[in-house]
Amino acid sequence: MGFEFADRLKKLPPYLFVEIDKAKRKARAEDRDIIDLGIGDPDESTPKEVVEALYKAARDSKNHHYPLDQGNQGSSIFRERIARWYKERFQVSLDPEKEILPLLGSKEGISHMPFAFINPGDISLIPDPCYPPYKSGTIMAGGVQHLMPLIEENNFLPDLNKIDKAVLEKAKIIYINYPNNPTSAICEKGFFEDVVIFAKKYNLIVASDAAYSEIAFEGYSPSSFLKVEGGKDQGVEFHSLSKTCNMTGWRIGFVCGNEKIIAGIAKVKSNIDSGVFNAIQMAGIAALDIADKHLERMNKVYQERRDALVDGLNKLGWVIKKPKATFYVWAKLPKKHKSSIEFAGLVLDKADIVITPGIGFGASGEGYVRFALTVSKARIQEAVERLRKIL
Ligand SMILES: *Cc1c(COP(=O)(O)O)cnc(C)c1O
């Protein structure tokens, strides 16, 4: 007897971190002092106001039921709070009932969206390197990925003019993600405008992943895709409280924008999950209430860590520009190294530091590694010192 995985699982891209994960577990088992700059999970705890809001809401039995509100998924007061946040933060008006949908983390919505819009053989345009659910969501829905390389010479923006006409005829969705994971690149408003024109021309749905819209430095404030003219006609934007308010474990995010696209995602979700625990949505309201104050402090913390890492590595001969947003540093390998997996393996073996090989995010990520700024500045300085010794 043997059970076979369905074809859709077999088609998922190979998980390239297997060797690194194995080596990491081994190092931990040997009690080595590992500095983990691998995973993008904020090290600090969730703000206490958010935790208190959960306590309070969890005690209230009216929150113990299926989280449906007038037949819609998501509490209407959370949706209204999101609308107010969008208006204040981006000057974009949204209808809380039709243009906003809470999610079990934005990953959930990102990977479920193709089930609503992709038929077998349809194409999603996906940046490479990228956050992996763009690919896996498309593949599980029976779609085909077409990769758009993000390269340094083009400021890690996709070159829309290079996409084949035959591909565009079958394309349904284009994913964009700025500020970007893993490259930490940002985009100007002009890029969003180009994407709207392009998407209109080829009748594409734009999925703008704004998970890092609030993690930015030195006065830079990332904008919203929905703010550009025609944005809402053409797409949706995914937000997450995971990075914004140190809430990765809570599983809460939201998607905003085009009514028809939101309705499609809601229909898929109503057949798979039954929405976010109401008490967590109440905590989400508290998170948006304190976000400004929290981010002012957190972004200073990330900026100091960024400076410690980039200045430190540049002194060792690396050539890295300081990112304006996200808590990642995307670094080209030092000259004599070519393979990002080999390099990450070496750094783990010799210096007990975990970093992510760029190729794990897609072929165009080869030649780079990603450092996550999710450990203290002192540990980052220690990591730089260890790298100095081995390189
Ligand atoms: C972390 C991350 C997300 C989503 O996180 P959730 O915890 O599912 O809300 C989405 N996109 C990118 C690019 C991310 O790095």
Short mmCIF file of C-alpha atoms and ligand atoms in Angstrom, two decimals:
data_model
loop_
_atom_site.label_atom_id
_atom_site.label_comp_id
_atom_site.label_asym_id
_atom_site.label_seq_id
_atom_site.Cartn_x
_atom_site.Cartn_y
_atom_site.Cartn_z
CA MET A 1 0.00 0.00 0.00
CA GLY A 2 1.17 3.44 -0.68
CA PHE A 3 -0.52 6.78 -0.83
CA GLU A 4 0.30 9.10 -3.68
CA PHE A 5 0.28 12.85 -3.38
CA ALA A 6 -1.98 14.59 -5.87
CA ASP A 7 -0.34 16.06 -8.95
CA ARG A 8 -0.85 19.58 -7.63
CA LEU A 9 1.44 18.86 -4.71
CA LYS A 10 4.02 17.22 -6.92
CA LYS A 11 4.05 20.31 -9.10
CA LEU A 12 4.97 22.66 -6.26
CA PRO A 13 8.48 24.07 -6.60
CA PRO A 14 11.13 22.14 -4.64
CA TYR A 15 11.80 23.42 -1.16
CA LEU A 16 15.36 24.62 -1.41
CA PHE A 17 16.01 25.28 2.24
CA VAL A 18 16.04 21.57 3.15
CA GLU A 19 19.81 21.31 3.53
CA ILE A 20 20.07 24.58 5.45
CA ASP A 21 17.21 23.53 7.73
CA LYS A 22 18.89 20.20 8.39
CA ALA A 23 22.19 21.88 9.19
CA LYS A 24 20.39 24.40 11.41
CA ARG A 25 18.66 21.68 13.43
CA LYS A 26 21.94 19.82 13.79
CA ALA A 27 23.72 22.96 15.00
CA ARG A 28 20.94 23.61 17.54
CA ALA A 29 21.11 20.00 18.76
CA GLU A 30 24.85 20.48 19.31
CA ASP A 31 24.06 23.53 21.44
CA ARG A 32 26.00 25.88 19.21
CA ASP A 33 25.27 29.58 19.70
CA ILE A 34 23.29 30.21 16.51
CA ILE A 35 22.51 33.73 15.28
CA ASP A 36 19.36 33.28 13.20
CA LEU A 37 19.07 35.92 10.49
CA GLY A 38 17.06 33.51 8.37
CA ILE A 39 13.39 33.97 9.02
CA GLY A 40 11.36 37.19 8.72
CA ASP A 41 9.57 36.89 12.04
CA PRO A 42 9.80 39.95 14.34
CA ASP A 43 11.75 39.09 17.49
CA GLU A 44 9.89 41.53 19.76
CA SER A 45 6.57 40.62 21.31
CA THR A 46 3.16 41.87 20.23
CA PRO A 47 2.33 45.27 21.82
CA LYS A 48 0.61 44.86 25.19
CA GLU A 49 -2.44 46.89 24.12
CA VAL A 50 -3.14 44.25 21.48
CA VAL A 51 -2.77 41.38 23.93
CA GLU A 52 -5.08 43.17 26.41
CA ALA A 53 -7.69 43.66 23.67
CA LEU A 54 -7.61 39.94 22.97
CA TYR A 55 -8.12 39.08 26.67
CA LYS A 56 -11.06 41.39 26.87
CA ALA A 57 -12.67 40.20 23.64
CA ALA A 58 -12.06 36.54 24.43
CA ARG A 59 -14.03 36.91 27.70
CA ASP A 60 -17.05 38.22 25.81
CA SER A 61 -19.21 35.29 24.76
CA LYS A 62 -20.65 37.13 21.80
CA ASN A 63 -17.24 36.66 20.18
CA HIS A 64 -17.36 32.88 20.54
CA HIS A 65 -19.43 32.16 17.46
CA TYR A 66 -18.69 31.87 13.76
CA PRO A 67 -17.26 35.23 12.80
CA LEU A 68 -20.01 36.22 10.38
CA ASP A 69 -21.50 39.68 10.37
CA GLN A 70 -24.67 40.27 8.36
CA GLY A 71 -23.75 37.29 6.25
CA ASN A 72 -20.33 38.74 5.47
CA GLN A 73 -17.01 37.35 6.62
CA GLY A 74 -15.27 39.61 9.09
CA SER A 75 -16.62 41.86 11.79
CA SER A 76 -18.05 45.10 10.44
CA ILE A 77 -16.32 47.17 13.12
CA PHE A 78 -12.93 45.73 12.14
CA ARG A 79 -13.71 46.45 8.49
CA GLU A 80 -14.71 50.00 9.38
CA ARG A 81 -11.49 50.46 11.36
CA ILE A 82 -9.49 49.25 8.35
CA ALA A 83 -11.35 51.72 6.11
CA ARG A 84 -10.46 54.55 8.49
CA TRP A 85 -6.82 53.43 8.62
CA TYR A 86 -6.66 53.33 4.81
CA LYS A 87 -8.13 56.79 4.53
CA GLU A 88 -5.71 58.27 7.06
CA ARG A 89 -2.66 56.35 5.91
CA PHE A 90 -3.12 56.44 2.12
CA GLN A 91 -5.99 58.88 1.50
CA VAL A 92 -7.89 56.06 -0.20
CA SER A 93 -11.64 55.63 0.44
CA LEU A 94 -12.95 52.08 0.72
CA ASP A 95 -16.43 50.67 1.25
CA PRO A 96 -16.05 48.55 4.40
CA GLU A 97 -18.76 46.10 3.32
CA LYS A 98 -17.65 45.44 -0.23
CA GLU A 99 -14.05 46.50 -0.59
CA ILE A 100 -12.42 45.08 2.55
CA LEU A 101 -12.07 41.47 3.68
CA PRO A 102 -10.24 40.24 6.81
CA LEU A 103 -7.92 37.27 6.26
CA LEU A 104 -6.26 34.57 8.35
CA GLY A 105 -2.95 36.27 7.65
CA SER A 106 -2.34 37.77 4.22
CA LYS A 107 -0.65 34.54 3.06
CA GLU A 108 -4.04 32.87 3.25
CA GLY A 109 -5.67 35.39 0.90
CA ILE A 110 -2.69 35.57 -1.42
CA SER A 111 -2.67 31.81 -1.94
CA HIS A 112 -6.47 31.45 -2.15
CA MET A 113 -7.00 34.23 -4.68
CA PRO A 114 -6.03 32.09 -7.72
CA PHE A 115 -8.79 29.60 -6.84
CA ALA A 116 -11.27 32.36 -7.63
CA PHE A 117 -9.75 33.53 -10.92
CA ILE A 118 -7.42 30.95 -12.43
CA ASN A 119 -8.68 28.16 -14.69
CA PRO A 120 -6.40 25.25 -15.58
CA GLY A 121 -3.70 26.54 -17.91
CA ASP A 122 -4.23 30.20 -17.08
CA ILE A 123 -1.09 32.14 -16.25
CA SER A 124 -0.03 34.22 -13.26
CA LEU A 125 2.78 36.72 -13.76
CA ILE A 126 5.07 36.32 -10.77
CA PRO A 127 8.20 38.21 -9.78
CA ASP A 128 11.37 36.15 -9.35
CA PRO A 129 12.76 36.07 -6.67
CA CYS A 130 9.52 36.21 -4.66
CA TYR A 131 7.52 35.33 -1.60
CA PRO A 132 6.71 31.66 -2.38
CA PRO A 133 2.87 31.63 -2.01
CA TYR A 134 2.47 33.54 -5.31
CA LYS A 135 3.78 30.45 -7.04
CA SER A 136 2.20 27.78 -4.89
CA GLY A 137 -1.26 29.40 -4.91
CA THR A 138 -1.23 29.55 -8.70
CA ILE A 139 -0.01 25.97 -9.08
CA MET A 140 -2.51 24.53 -6.62
CA ALA A 141 -5.29 26.24 -8.57
CA GLY A 142 -4.09 24.49 -11.74
CA GLY A 143 -2.47 27.59 -13.18
CA VAL A 144 0.91 28.15 -14.72
CA GLN A 145 3.55 30.54 -13.44
CA HIS A 146 5.34 32.95 -15.71
CA LEU A 147 8.31 34.47 -13.94
CA MET A 148 9.32 38.11 -14.26
CA PRO A 149 12.99 38.44 -13.26
CA LEU A 150 13.79 41.16 -10.73
CA ILE A 151 17.33 42.26 -11.38
CA GLU A 152 19.51 44.89 -9.80
CA GLU A 153 20.11 46.80 -13.07
CA ASN A 154 16.36 47.39 -13.20
CA ASN A 155 16.10 48.34 -9.51
CA PHE A 156 14.41 45.00 -8.87
CA LEU A 157 11.32 46.04 -10.84
CA PRO A 158 9.86 43.64 -13.43
CA ASP A 159 10.34 44.65 -17.07
CA LEU A 160 6.74 44.49 -18.27
CA ASN A 161 7.74 45.12 -21.90
CA LYS A 162 9.72 41.89 -21.99
CA ILE A 163 6.71 39.66 -21.40
CA ASP A 164 5.71 37.67 -24.45
CA LYS A 165 2.38 38.54 -26.12
CA ALA A 166 1.38 34.87 -26.15
CA VAL A 167 1.90 34.73 -22.39
CA LEU A 168 -0.13 37.89 -21.88
CA GLU A 169 -3.07 36.42 -23.75
CA LYS A 170 -3.37 33.67 -21.16
CA ALA A 171 -2.38 35.74 -18.14
CA LYS A 172 -5.02 36.51 -15.49
CA ILE A 173 -3.11 37.79 -12.46
CA ILE A 174 0.02 39.86 -11.94
CA TYR A 175 1.64 39.85 -8.50
CA ILE A 176 3.64 42.84 -7.34
CA ASN A 177 5.26 43.38 -3.94
CA TYR A 178 6.77 46.71 -2.85
CA PRO A 179 8.47 47.23 -0.48
CA ASN A 180 9.80 43.89 -1.66
CA ASN A 181 10.66 40.64 0.02
CA PRO A 182 13.37 39.38 -0.44
CA THR A 183 15.18 42.20 -2.29
CA SER A 184 14.02 45.05 0.04
CA ALA A 185 13.53 47.20 -3.08
CA ILE A 186 10.92 49.95 -3.16
CA CYS A 187 9.03 51.39 -6.12
CA GLU A 188 7.98 54.86 -7.15
CA LYS A 189 4.38 55.87 -7.81
CA GLY A 190 5.18 55.77 -11.54
CA PHE A 191 5.65 52.01 -11.38
CA PHE A 192 2.16 51.50 -9.94
CA GLU A 193 0.80 53.74 -12.71
CA ASP A 194 2.57 51.66 -15.35
CA VAL A 195 1.15 48.49 -13.85
CA VAL A 196 -2.41 49.87 -13.96
CA ILE A 197 -2.08 50.78 -17.66
CA PHE A 198 -0.51 47.41 -18.44
CA ALA A 199 -3.11 45.47 -16.46
CA LYS A 200 -5.95 47.35 -18.13
CA LYS A 201 -4.56 46.64 -21.57
CA TYR A 202 -4.31 42.90 -20.97
CA ASN A 203 -7.27 42.55 -18.57
CA LEU A 204 -5.13 41.39 -15.67
CA ILE A 205 -5.97 41.36 -11.98
CA VAL A 206 -3.28 43.11 -9.97
CA ALA A 207 -2.43 41.54 -6.62
CA SER A 208 -0.33 44.07 -4.74
CA ASP A 209 1.29 42.59 -1.65
CA ALA A 210 1.90 45.43 0.80
CA ALA A 211 3.05 43.36 3.79
CA TYR A 212 5.96 45.77 4.37
CA SER A 213 4.18 49.07 3.68
CA GLU A 214 4.75 50.16 7.29
CA ILE A 215 8.37 49.07 7.75
CA ALA A 216 10.35 52.00 6.32
CA PHE A 217 13.12 54.35 7.33
CA GLU A 218 14.27 57.96 7.35
CA GLY A 219 10.90 59.48 6.61
CA TYR A 220 10.15 57.28 3.60
CA SER A 221 6.48 56.31 3.53
CA PRO A 222 5.54 53.58 1.00
CA SER A 223 2.41 54.33 -1.00
CA SER A 224 -0.58 52.18 -1.91
CA PHE A 225 -1.34 50.65 -5.30
CA LEU A 226 -4.97 51.60 -4.71
CA LYS A 227 -4.00 55.25 -4.57
CA VAL A 228 -3.06 55.55 -8.24
CA GLU A 229 -5.79 56.38 -10.72
CA GLY A 230 -7.58 53.25 -11.84
CA GLY A 231 -5.88 51.11 -9.18
CA LYS A 232 -9.13 50.01 -7.62
CA ASP A 233 -10.61 49.09 -11.02
CA GLN A 234 -7.75 46.76 -11.63
CA GLY A 235 -6.71 45.14 -8.40
CA VAL A 236 -6.50 44.51 -4.71
CA GLU A 237 -3.91 45.11 -2.04
CA PHE A 238 -2.95 42.65 0.68
CA HIS A 239 -1.97 43.87 4.14
CA SER A 240 -0.75 42.02 7.14
CA LEU A 241 -0.56 42.85 10.82
CA SER A 242 2.26 40.30 11.11
CA LYS A 243 5.12 42.63 10.30
CA THR A 244 3.31 45.90 11.09
CA CYS A 245 2.51 44.99 14.71
CA ASN A 246 4.67 41.93 15.50
CA MET A 247 1.71 39.58 15.10
CA THR A 248 2.98 36.72 12.93
CA GLY A 249 1.53 34.10 15.26
CA TRP A 250 -1.94 35.64 15.41
CA ARG A 251 -2.83 35.03 11.77
CA ILE A 252 -4.55 38.22 10.82
CA GLY A 253 -4.38 40.37 7.71
CA PHE A 254 -6.78 41.86 5.20
CA VAL A 255 -7.32 42.48 1.50
CA CYS A 256 -8.76 45.70 0.08
CA GLY A 257 -9.78 47.03 -3.29
CA ASN A 258 -11.85 45.89 -6.26
CA GLU A 259 -15.29 44.70 -5.21
CA LYS A 260 -15.51 41.83 -7.68
CA ILE A 261 -12.08 40.47 -6.76
CA ILE A 262 -12.89 40.72 -3.04
CA ALA A 263 -16.18 38.87 -3.68
CA GLY A 264 -14.26 36.08 -5.45
CA ILE A 265 -11.80 35.65 -2.59
CA ALA A 266 -14.68 35.74 -0.06
CA LYS A 267 -16.49 33.00 -1.96
CA VAL A 268 -13.44 30.73 -1.93
CA LYS A 269 -12.92 31.41 1.76
CA SER A 270 -16.53 30.75 2.69
CA ASN A 271 -16.02 27.25 1.32
CA ILE A 272 -12.72 26.60 3.08
CA ASP A 273 -12.45 28.50 6.35
CA SER A 274 -15.04 30.42 8.29
CA GLY A 275 -13.10 33.57 8.98
CA VAL A 276 -10.90 35.03 11.71
CA PHE A 277 -11.82 34.51 15.42
CA ASN A 278 -13.77 37.63 16.40
CA ALA A 279 -11.58 38.28 19.43
CA ILE A 280 -8.54 38.40 17.14
CA GLN A 281 -10.33 40.88 14.90
CA MET A 282 -10.92 43.03 18.01
CA ALA A 283 -7.20 42.74 18.71
CA GLY A 284 -6.65 43.82 15.09
CA ILE A 285 -8.57 47.02 15.84
CA ALA A 286 -6.30 47.66 18.83
CA ALA A 287 -3.29 47.03 16.60
CA LEU A 288 -4.40 49.66 14.08
CA ASP A 289 -5.11 52.06 16.97
CA ILE A 290 -1.53 51.85 18.27
CA ALA A 291 0.27 51.19 14.97
CA ASP A 292 1.73 54.69 14.55
CA LYS A 293 3.27 54.82 17.99
CA HIS A 294 4.50 51.23 17.80
CA LEU A 295 6.01 51.69 14.34
CA GLU A 296 7.81 54.86 15.24
CA ARG A 297 9.80 52.90 17.80
CA MET A 298 10.13 49.64 15.85
CA ASN A 299 11.33 51.33 12.68
CA LYS A 300 14.09 53.06 14.65
CA VAL A 301 15.12 49.70 16.04
CA TYR A 302 15.20 48.09 12.58
CA GLN A 303 17.07 51.07 11.16
CA GLU A 304 19.81 50.78 13.78
CA ARG A 305 20.16 47.09 13.07
CA ARG A 306 20.24 47.77 9.33
CA ASP A 307 23.02 50.31 9.81
CA ALA A 308 25.00 47.96 12.04
CA LEU A 309 24.78 45.17 9.47
CA VAL A 310 25.30 47.14 6.26
CA ASP A 311 28.08 49.37 7.62
CA GLY A 312 29.71 46.31 9.17
CA LEU A 313 29.59 44.20 6.00
CA ASN A 314 30.69 47.08 3.77
CA LYS A 315 33.78 47.47 5.96
CA LEU A 316 34.53 43.84 5.17
CA GLY A 317 34.44 44.64 1.45
CA TRP A 318 30.83 43.82 0.60
CA VAL A 319 28.99 46.37 -1.53
CA ILE A 320 25.50 46.84 -0.11
CA LYS A 321 23.19 49.84 -0.31
CA LYS A 322 21.05 50.58 2.72
CA PRO A 323 17.45 49.55 2.05
CA LYS A 324 14.79 52.23 2.58
CA ALA A 325 12.17 49.72 3.70
CA THR A 326 11.51 46.15 4.99
CA PHE A 327 13.53 44.42 7.67
CA TYR A 328 15.71 42.57 5.17
CA VAL A 329 19.11 43.21 3.67
CA TRP A 330 19.59 41.65 0.24
CA ALA A 331 23.28 41.26 -0.31
CA LYS A 332 25.30 40.26 -3.34
CA LEU A 333 27.77 37.54 -2.40
CA PRO A 334 31.40 38.53 -1.88
CA LYS A 335 33.36 38.24 -5.13
CA LYS A 336 34.83 34.79 -4.96
CA HIS A 337 31.51 33.14 -4.07
CA LYS A 338 28.92 32.12 -6.66
CA SER A 339 26.45 29.69 -5.11
CA SER A 340 24.12 31.16 -2.49
CA ILE A 341 23.36 27.73 -1.03
CA GLU A 342 27.05 26.93 -0.63
CA PHE A 343 27.68 30.34 0.90
CA ALA A 344 24.82 30.03 3.39
CA GLY A 345 26.08 26.54 4.28
CA LEU A 346 29.59 27.84 4.85
CA VAL A 347 28.38 30.68 7.07
CA LEU A 348 26.32 28.28 9.15
CA ASP A 349 29.13 25.72 9.44
CA LYS A 350 31.92 28.13 10.24
CA ALA A 351 30.22 31.06 11.95
CA ASP A 352 26.97 29.60 13.35
CA ILE A 353 24.95 32.20 11.46
CA VAL A 354 21.74 31.38 9.58
CA ILE A 355 21.05 33.41 6.44
CA THR A 356 18.74 32.60 3.54
CA PRO A 357 20.22 31.68 0.15
CA GLY A 358 18.74 33.86 -2.58
CA ILE A 359 18.04 30.97 -4.91
CA GLY A 360 15.45 29.71 -2.42
CA PHE A 361 13.22 32.59 -3.61
CA GLY A 362 13.72 31.80 -7.31
CA ALA A 363 16.46 31.41 -9.90
CA SER A 364 16.99 35.16 -10.23
CA GLY A 365 17.88 35.26 -6.54
CA GLU A 366 21.06 33.27 -7.16
CA GLY A 367 24.19 35.18 -6.26
CA TYR A 368 22.49 36.88 -3.29
CA VAL A 369 21.68 36.10 0.31
CA ARG A 370 19.00 37.60 2.52
CA PHE A 371 19.68 38.75 6.08
CA ALA A 372 16.63 39.35 8.31
CA LEU A 373 17.04 42.13 10.86
CA THR A 374 15.08 40.24 13.48
CA VAL A 375 17.74 39.90 16.20
CA SER A 376 19.19 42.60 18.46
CA LYS A 377 21.79 45.09 17.27
CA ALA A 378 24.34 43.48 19.61
CA ARG A 379 23.76 40.09 17.97
CA ILE A 380 24.07 41.65 14.52
CA GLN A 381 27.39 43.19 15.52
CA GLU A 382 28.46 39.78 16.80
CA ALA A 383 27.44 38.24 13.46
CA VAL A 384 29.52 40.79 11.54
CA GLU A 385 32.49 40.03 13.78
CA ARG A 386 32.13 36.29 13.15
CA LEU A 387 31.93 36.90 9.40
CA ARG A 388 35.08 39.02 9.58
CA LYS A 389 36.91 36.06 11.08
CA ILE A 390 35.87 33.51 8.45
CA LEU A 391 35.81 35.48 5.20
C1 LIG B 1 5.36 37.93 5.78
C2 LIG B 1 4.82 38.19 4.43
C3 LIG B 1 3.45 38.11 4.13
C4 LIG B 1 2.38 37.67 5.02
O1 LIG B 1 2.31 37.31 6.17
P1 LIG B 1 1.05 36.85 6.98
O2 LIG B 1 1.68 36.49 8.28
O3 LIG B 1 0.44 35.67 6.29
O4 LIG B 1 0.11 38.00 7.05
C5 LIG B 1 3.01 38.43 2.87
N1 LIG B 1 3.86 38.81 1.94
C6 LIG B 1 5.16 38.89 2.15
C7 LIG B 1 6.03 39.35 1.05
C8 LIG B 1 5.70 38.57 3.39
O5 LIG B 1 7.02 38.63 3.57
#
